[in-house]
Short mmCIF file of C-alpha atoms in Angstrom, two decimals:
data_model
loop_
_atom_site.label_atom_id
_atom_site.label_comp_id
_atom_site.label_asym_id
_atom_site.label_seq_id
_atom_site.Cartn_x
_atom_site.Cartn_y
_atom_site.Cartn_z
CA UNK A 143 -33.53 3.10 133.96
CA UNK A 144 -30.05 3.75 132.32
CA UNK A 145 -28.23 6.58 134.22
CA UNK A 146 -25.67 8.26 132.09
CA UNK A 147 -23.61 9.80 135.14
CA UNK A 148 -23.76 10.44 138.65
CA UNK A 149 -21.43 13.03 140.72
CA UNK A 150 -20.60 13.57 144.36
CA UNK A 151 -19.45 16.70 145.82
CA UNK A 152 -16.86 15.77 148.72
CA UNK A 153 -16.87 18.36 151.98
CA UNK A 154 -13.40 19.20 153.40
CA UNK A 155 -12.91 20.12 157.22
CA UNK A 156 -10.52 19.38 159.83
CA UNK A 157 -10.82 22.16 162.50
CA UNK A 158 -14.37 22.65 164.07
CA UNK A 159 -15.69 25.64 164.96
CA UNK A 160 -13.80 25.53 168.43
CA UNK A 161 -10.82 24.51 166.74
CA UNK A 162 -10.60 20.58 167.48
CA UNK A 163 -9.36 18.29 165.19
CA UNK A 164 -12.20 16.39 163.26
CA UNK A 165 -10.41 13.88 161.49
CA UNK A 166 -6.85 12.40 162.19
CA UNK A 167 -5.31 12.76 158.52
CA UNK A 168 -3.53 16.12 159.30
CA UNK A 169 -1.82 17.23 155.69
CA UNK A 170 1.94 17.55 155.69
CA UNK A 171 2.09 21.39 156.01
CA UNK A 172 -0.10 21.34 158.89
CA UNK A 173 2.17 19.12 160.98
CA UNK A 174 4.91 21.92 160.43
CA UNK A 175 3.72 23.75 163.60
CA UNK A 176 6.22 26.67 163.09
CA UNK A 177 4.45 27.16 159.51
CA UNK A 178 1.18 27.15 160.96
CA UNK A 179 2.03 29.89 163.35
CA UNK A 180 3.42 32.08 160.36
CA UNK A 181 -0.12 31.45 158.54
CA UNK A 182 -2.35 32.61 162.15
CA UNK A 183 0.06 35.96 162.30
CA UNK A 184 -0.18 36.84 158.72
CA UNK A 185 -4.43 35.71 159.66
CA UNK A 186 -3.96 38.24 162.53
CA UNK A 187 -1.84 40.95 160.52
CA UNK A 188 -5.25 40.90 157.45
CA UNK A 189 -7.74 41.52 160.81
CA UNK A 190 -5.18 44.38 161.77
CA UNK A 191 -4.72 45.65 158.64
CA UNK A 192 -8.78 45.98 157.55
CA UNK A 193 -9.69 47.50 160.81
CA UNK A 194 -6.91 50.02 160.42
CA UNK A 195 -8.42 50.72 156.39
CA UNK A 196 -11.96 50.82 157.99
CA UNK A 197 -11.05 53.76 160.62
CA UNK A 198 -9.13 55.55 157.56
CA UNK A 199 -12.29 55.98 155.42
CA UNK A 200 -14.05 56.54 158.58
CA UNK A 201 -11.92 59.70 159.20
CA UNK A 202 -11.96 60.76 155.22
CA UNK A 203 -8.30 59.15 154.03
CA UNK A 204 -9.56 56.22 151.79
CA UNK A 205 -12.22 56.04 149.44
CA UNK A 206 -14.98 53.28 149.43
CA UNK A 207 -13.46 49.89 151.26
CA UNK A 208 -14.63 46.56 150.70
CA UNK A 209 -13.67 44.28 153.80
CA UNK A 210 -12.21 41.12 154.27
CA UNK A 211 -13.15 40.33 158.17
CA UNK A 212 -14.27 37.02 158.23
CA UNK A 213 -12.18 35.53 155.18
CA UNK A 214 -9.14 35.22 156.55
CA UNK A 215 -8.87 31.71 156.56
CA UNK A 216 -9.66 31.39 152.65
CA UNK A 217 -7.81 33.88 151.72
CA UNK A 218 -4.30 33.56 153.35
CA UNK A 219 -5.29 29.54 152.41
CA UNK A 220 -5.61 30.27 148.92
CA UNK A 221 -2.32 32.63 148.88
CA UNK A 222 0.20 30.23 151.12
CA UNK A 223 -0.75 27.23 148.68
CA UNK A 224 0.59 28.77 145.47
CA UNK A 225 3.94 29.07 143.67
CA UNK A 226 5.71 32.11 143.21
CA UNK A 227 5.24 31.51 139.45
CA UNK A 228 1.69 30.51 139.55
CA UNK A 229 -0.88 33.76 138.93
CA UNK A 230 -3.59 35.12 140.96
CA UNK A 231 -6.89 37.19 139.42
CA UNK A 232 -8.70 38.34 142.35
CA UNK A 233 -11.65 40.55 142.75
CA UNK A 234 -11.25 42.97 145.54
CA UNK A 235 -11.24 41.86 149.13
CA UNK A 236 -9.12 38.46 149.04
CA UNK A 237 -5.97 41.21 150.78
CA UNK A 238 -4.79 37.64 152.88
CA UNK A 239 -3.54 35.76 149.71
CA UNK A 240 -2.07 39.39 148.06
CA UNK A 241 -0.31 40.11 151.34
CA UNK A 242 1.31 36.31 151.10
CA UNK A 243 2.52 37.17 147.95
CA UNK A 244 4.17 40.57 148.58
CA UNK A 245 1.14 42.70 147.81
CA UNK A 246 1.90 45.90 150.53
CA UNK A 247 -0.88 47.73 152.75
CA UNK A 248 0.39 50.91 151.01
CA UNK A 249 -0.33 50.00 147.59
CA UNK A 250 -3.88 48.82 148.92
CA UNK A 251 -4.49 52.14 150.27
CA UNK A 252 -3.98 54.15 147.40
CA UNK A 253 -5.89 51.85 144.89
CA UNK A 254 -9.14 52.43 147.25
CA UNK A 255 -7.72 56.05 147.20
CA UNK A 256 -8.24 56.43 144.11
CA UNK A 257 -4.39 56.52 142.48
CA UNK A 258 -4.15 53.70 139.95
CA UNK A 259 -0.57 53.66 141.09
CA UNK A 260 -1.55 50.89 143.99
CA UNK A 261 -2.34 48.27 141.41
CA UNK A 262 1.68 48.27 140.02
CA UNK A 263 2.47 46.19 143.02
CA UNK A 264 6.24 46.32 143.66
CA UNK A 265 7.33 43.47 145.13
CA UNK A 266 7.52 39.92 144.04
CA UNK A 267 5.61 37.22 143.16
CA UNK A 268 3.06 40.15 143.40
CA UNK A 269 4.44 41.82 140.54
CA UNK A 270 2.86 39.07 137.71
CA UNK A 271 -0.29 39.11 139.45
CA UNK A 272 -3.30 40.92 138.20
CA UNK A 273 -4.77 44.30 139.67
CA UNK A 274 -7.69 43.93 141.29
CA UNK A 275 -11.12 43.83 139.55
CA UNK A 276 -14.12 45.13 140.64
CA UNK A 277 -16.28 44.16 137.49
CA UNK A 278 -17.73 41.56 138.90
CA UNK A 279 -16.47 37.82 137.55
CA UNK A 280 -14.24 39.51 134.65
CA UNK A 281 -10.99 38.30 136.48
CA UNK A 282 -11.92 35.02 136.12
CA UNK A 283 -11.93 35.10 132.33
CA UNK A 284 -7.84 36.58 132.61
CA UNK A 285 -7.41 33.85 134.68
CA UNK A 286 -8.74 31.47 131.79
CA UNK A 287 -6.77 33.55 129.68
CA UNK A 288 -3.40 32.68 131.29
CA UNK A 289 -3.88 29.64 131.92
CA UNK A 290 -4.20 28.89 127.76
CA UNK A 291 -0.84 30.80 127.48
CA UNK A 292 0.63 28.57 130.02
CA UNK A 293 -0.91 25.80 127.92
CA UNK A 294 0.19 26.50 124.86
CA UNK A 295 4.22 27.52 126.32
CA UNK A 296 4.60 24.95 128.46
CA UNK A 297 4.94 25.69 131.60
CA UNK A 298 4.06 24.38 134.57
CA UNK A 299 1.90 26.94 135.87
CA UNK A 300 -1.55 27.76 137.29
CA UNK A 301 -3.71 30.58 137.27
CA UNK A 302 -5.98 31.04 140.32
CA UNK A 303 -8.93 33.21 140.49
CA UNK A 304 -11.32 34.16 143.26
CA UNK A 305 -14.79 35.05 142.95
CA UNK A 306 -17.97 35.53 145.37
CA UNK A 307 -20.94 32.84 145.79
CA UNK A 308 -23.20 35.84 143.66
CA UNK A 309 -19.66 36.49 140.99
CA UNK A 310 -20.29 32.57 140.43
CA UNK A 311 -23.74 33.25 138.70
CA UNK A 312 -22.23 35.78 136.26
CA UNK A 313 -21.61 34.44 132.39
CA UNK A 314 -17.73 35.33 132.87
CA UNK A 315 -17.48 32.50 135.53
CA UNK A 316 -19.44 30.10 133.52
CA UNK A 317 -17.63 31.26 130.47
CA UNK A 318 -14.37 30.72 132.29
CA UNK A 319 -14.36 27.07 133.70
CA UNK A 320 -15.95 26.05 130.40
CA UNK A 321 -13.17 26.58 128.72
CA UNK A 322 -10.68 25.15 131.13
CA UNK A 323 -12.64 22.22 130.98
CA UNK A 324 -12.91 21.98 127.63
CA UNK A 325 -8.83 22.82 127.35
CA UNK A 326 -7.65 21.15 129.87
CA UNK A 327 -6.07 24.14 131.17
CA UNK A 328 -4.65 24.57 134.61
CA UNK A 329 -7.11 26.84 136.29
CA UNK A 330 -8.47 26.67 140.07
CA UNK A 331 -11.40 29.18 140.10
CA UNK A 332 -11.63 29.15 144.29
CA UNK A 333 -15.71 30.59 144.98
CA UNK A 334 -15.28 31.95 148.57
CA UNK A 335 -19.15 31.23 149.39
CA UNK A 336 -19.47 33.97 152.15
CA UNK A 337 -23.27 34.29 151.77
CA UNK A 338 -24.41 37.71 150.98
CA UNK A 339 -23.79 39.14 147.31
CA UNK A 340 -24.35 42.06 148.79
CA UNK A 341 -27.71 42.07 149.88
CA UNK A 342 -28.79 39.22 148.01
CA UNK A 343 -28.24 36.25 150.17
CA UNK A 344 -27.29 32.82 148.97
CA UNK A 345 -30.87 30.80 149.53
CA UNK A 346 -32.28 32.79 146.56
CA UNK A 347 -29.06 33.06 144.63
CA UNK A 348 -28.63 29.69 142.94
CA UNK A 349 -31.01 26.75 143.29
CA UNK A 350 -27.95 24.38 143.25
CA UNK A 351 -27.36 22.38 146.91
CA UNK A 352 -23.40 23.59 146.50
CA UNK A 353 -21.89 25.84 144.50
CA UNK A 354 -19.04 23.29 143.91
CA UNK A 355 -21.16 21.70 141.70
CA UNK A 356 -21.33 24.20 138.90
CA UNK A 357 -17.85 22.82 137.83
CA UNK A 358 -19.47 19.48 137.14
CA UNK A 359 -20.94 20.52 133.69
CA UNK A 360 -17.31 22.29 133.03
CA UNK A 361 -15.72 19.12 133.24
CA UNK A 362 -13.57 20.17 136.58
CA UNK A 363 -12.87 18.17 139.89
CA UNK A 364 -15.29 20.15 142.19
CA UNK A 365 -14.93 20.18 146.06
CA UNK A 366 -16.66 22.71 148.72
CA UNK A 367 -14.28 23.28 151.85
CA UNK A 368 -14.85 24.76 155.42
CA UNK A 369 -13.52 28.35 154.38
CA UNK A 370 -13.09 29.55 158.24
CA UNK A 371 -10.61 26.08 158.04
CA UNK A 372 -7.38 27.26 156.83
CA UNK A 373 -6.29 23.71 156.73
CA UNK A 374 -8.81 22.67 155.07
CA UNK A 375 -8.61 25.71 152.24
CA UNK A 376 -4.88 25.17 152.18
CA UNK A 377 -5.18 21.25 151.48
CA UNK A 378 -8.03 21.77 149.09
CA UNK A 379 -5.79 24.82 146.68
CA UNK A 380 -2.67 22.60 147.14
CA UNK A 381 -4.22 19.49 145.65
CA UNK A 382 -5.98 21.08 142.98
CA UNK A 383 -3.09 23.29 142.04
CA UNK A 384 -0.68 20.07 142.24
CA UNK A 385 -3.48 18.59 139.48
CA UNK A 386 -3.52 21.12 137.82
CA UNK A 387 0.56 21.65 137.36
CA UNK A 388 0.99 17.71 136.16
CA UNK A 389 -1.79 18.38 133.60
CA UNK A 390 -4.67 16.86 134.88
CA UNK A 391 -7.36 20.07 134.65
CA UNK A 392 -8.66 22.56 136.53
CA UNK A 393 -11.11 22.57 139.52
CA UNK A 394 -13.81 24.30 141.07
CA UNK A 395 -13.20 25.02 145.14
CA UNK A 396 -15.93 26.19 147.27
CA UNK A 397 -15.02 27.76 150.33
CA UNK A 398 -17.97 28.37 152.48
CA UNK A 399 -17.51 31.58 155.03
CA UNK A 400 -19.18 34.08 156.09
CA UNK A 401 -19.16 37.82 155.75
CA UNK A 402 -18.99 39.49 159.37
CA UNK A 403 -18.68 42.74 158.42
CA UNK A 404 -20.31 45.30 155.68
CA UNK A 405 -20.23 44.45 151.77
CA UNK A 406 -18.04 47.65 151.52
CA UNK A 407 -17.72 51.26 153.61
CA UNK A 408 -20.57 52.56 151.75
CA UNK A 409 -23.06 49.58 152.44
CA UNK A 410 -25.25 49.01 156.10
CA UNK A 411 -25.90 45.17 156.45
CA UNK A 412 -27.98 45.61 159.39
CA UNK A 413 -30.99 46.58 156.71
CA UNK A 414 -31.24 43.16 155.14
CA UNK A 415 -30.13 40.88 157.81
CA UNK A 416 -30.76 39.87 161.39
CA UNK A 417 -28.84 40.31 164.72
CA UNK A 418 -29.52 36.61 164.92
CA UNK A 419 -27.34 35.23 161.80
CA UNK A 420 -24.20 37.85 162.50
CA UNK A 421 -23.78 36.12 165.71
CA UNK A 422 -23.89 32.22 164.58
CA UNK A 423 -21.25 33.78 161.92
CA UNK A 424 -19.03 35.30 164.81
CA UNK A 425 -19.41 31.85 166.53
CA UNK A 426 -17.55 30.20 163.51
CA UNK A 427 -14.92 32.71 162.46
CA UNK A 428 -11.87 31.54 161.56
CA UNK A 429 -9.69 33.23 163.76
CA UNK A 430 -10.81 31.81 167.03
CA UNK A 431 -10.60 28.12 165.91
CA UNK A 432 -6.81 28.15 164.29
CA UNK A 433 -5.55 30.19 167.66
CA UNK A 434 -7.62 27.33 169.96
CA UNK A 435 -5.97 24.69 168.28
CA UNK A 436 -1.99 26.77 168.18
CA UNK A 437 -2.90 26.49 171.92
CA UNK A 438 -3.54 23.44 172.65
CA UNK A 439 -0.31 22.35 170.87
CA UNK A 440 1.16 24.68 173.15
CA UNK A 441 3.15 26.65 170.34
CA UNK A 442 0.65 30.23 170.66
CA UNK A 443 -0.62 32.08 173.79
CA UNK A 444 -2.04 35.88 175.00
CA UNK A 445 1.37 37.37 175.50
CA UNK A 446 2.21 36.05 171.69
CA UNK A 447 -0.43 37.17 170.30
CA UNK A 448 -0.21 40.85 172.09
CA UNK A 449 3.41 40.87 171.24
CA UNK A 450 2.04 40.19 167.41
CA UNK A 451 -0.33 42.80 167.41
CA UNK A 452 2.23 45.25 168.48
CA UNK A 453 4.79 44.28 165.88
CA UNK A 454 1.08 44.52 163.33
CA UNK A 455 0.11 47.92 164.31
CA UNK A 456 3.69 49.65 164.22
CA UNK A 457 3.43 47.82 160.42
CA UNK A 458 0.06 49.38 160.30
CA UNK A 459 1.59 53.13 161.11
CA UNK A 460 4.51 52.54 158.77
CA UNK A 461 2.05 51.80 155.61
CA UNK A 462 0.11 54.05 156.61
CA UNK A 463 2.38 57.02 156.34
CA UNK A 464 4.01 55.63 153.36
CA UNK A 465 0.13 56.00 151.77
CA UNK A 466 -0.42 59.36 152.87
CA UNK A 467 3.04 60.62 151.95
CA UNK A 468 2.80 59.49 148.64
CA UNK A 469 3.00 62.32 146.18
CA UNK A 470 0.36 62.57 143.75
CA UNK A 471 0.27 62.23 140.52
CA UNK A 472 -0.15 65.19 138.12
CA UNK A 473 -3.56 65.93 136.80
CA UNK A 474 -2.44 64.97 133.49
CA UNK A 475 -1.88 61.54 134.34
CA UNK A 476 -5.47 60.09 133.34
CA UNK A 477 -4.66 61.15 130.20
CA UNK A 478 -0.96 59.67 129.65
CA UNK A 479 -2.12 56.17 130.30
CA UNK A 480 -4.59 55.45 127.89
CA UNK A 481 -3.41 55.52 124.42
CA UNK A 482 -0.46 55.28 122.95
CA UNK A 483 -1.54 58.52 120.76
CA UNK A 484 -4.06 60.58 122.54
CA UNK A 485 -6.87 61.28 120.35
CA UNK A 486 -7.68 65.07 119.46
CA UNK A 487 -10.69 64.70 122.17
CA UNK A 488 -9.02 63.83 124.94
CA UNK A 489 -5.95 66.06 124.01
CA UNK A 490 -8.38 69.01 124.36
CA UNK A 491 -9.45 67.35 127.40
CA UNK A 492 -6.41 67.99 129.11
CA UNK A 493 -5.19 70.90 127.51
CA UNK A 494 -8.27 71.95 129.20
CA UNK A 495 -7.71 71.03 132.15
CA UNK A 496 -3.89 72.10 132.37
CA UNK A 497 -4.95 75.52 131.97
CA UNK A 498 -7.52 75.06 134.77
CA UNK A 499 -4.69 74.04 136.75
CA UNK A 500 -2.10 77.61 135.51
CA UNK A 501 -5.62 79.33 136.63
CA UNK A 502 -5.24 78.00 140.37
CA UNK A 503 -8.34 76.04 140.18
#
């Protein structure tokens, strides 16, 4: 029998569950113990930060929320390996990697507000980045997209999109990587594998044994990580980006989590799955496993991390009333956006509308 290829699909950990080292090749950056503690209090600051946006739709400040307990690791991973110059497309719960990159709470809270205004982030390398994308798998095409202009000018950077293990089934994914492989272009499309599109869970998603493997026919380097290992995540994005930035393609990172919370504010998890699962998923959260291991190099303890959460929730309160003070927009502003020339429609739209508004309604 003549076999015209054969592939592999390597598995990256190095902190179990309990947070002990599994292997004895620690990457650079994880050695730098003062860098790791930075990465668990920005960890701890995302956890802060989505319970505080939970209890604000809860009490009618925030629209519909989509949560990010559970993906700490992958995200702040994904974020903390890139270059300010590089360019993320994310869908809309990766907050870890946006708050890395200067991405504020406040501008969170008023895109799920519902004031467009949140997605012209202000700060730096934020400001390059794209808004956030709830079409499912359409940010990974702008990724694509960049990537080619980076291609064709030179320069020598990447474009980094997330996506969901159910946004990796979409034709936009598979429409993406094809085309970075078939480029070359320097693209790392990062599949945080957290089980549950939704309520469709991964078993009956793909028939594929990894997701990783669906950059094979793409032509990409493929690897699937432990996604509740931020070293693992971080070494994974920083090799493929470093590939990537000499020329040498994209790649295809799976990072397998879980999702510990609701799909968003307006979903109940507890009809489609069991007590059973949530609890093995608690039992291998990042969180615990990176602040076991601080400890034991003696560099994190309690009165740290209280002290942290302090210094997190008077953040919290600050961003917070920054959201809520925020003036809004006139009515006329989903009109002024749009078109360059407003078309007679929409003109009478708002003219419409404006004189609703001199009515006092």
């Amino acid at each position: 029998m003549t076999i015209a290829a054969k592939f592999e699909i390597e598995y990256l950990q190095y902190l179990d569950a309990e947070g002990n080292e599994v292997r004895k090749d620690l990457p650079a950056f994880a050695k730098d113990l003062d860098h790791m503690v930075e990465l668990y209090k920005l960890m701890l600051s995302t956890r802060v930060f989505d319970a505080k946006s939970i209890a604000l739709q809860r009490t009618g400040k925030l629209g519909t929320y989509a949560s990010c307990l559970g993906h700490e690791a992958a995200h702040v991973g994904i974020g903390s390996a890139m270059k300010p110059e590089d360019v993320l497309a994310v869908s809309y719960r990766e907050y870890g990697a946006q708050l890395y990159r200067g991405v504020q709470p406040r501008e969170v809270y008023m895109y799920w507000g519902g004031d467009e205004r949140g997605n012209d982030y202000q700060k730096e390398p934020a400001r390059h980045d794209f808004a956030w994308s709830v079409p499912i798998a359409t940010q990974c095409l702008h990724a694509a997209g960049s990537a080619l202009a980076f291609k064709i000018r030179g320069e020598k950077r990447v474009a980094v999109c997330t996506i969901g293990d159910g946004g990796s089934s979409k034709g936009d994914f598979y429409g993406a990587i094809n085309i970075a492989g078939a480029q070359n272009l320097p693209l790392v499309a990062v599949i945080v594998n957290n089980q549950w599109a939704i309520s469709v869970p991964r078993k009956i998603q793909s028939g594929a044994p990894t997701l990783a493997q669906k950059g094979i026919a793409a032509g990409l380097f493929c690897i699937q990580v432990d996604g509740n290992d931020i070293i693992a995540v971080r070494k994974a994005m920083e090799d493929a980006l470093e590939r990537a930035r000499n020329g040498e393609g994209g790649s295809v990172i799976e990072a397998v989590t879980y999702r510990l919370g609701d799909h968003t504010t307006a979903d109940d998890a507890r009809r489609y799955r069991g007590e059973a699962e949530v609890k093995e998923g608690w039992s291998k959260e990042p969180m615990k496993r990176l602040r076991n291991w601080l400890v034991a190099k003696k560099v994190w303890d309690d009165a740290k991390e209280e002290a942290w959460k302090a210094e997190c929730d008077e953040w919290m309160d600050n961003e917070v009333n920054a959201y809520l003070e925020t003036k809004t927009q006139p009515v006329t502003a989903m009109f002024d956006y749009i078109f360059a020339e407003v078309p007679a429609d929409l003109a009478k739209q708002r003219d419409y509308v404006l004189s609703l508004e001199n009515k006092g309604h």
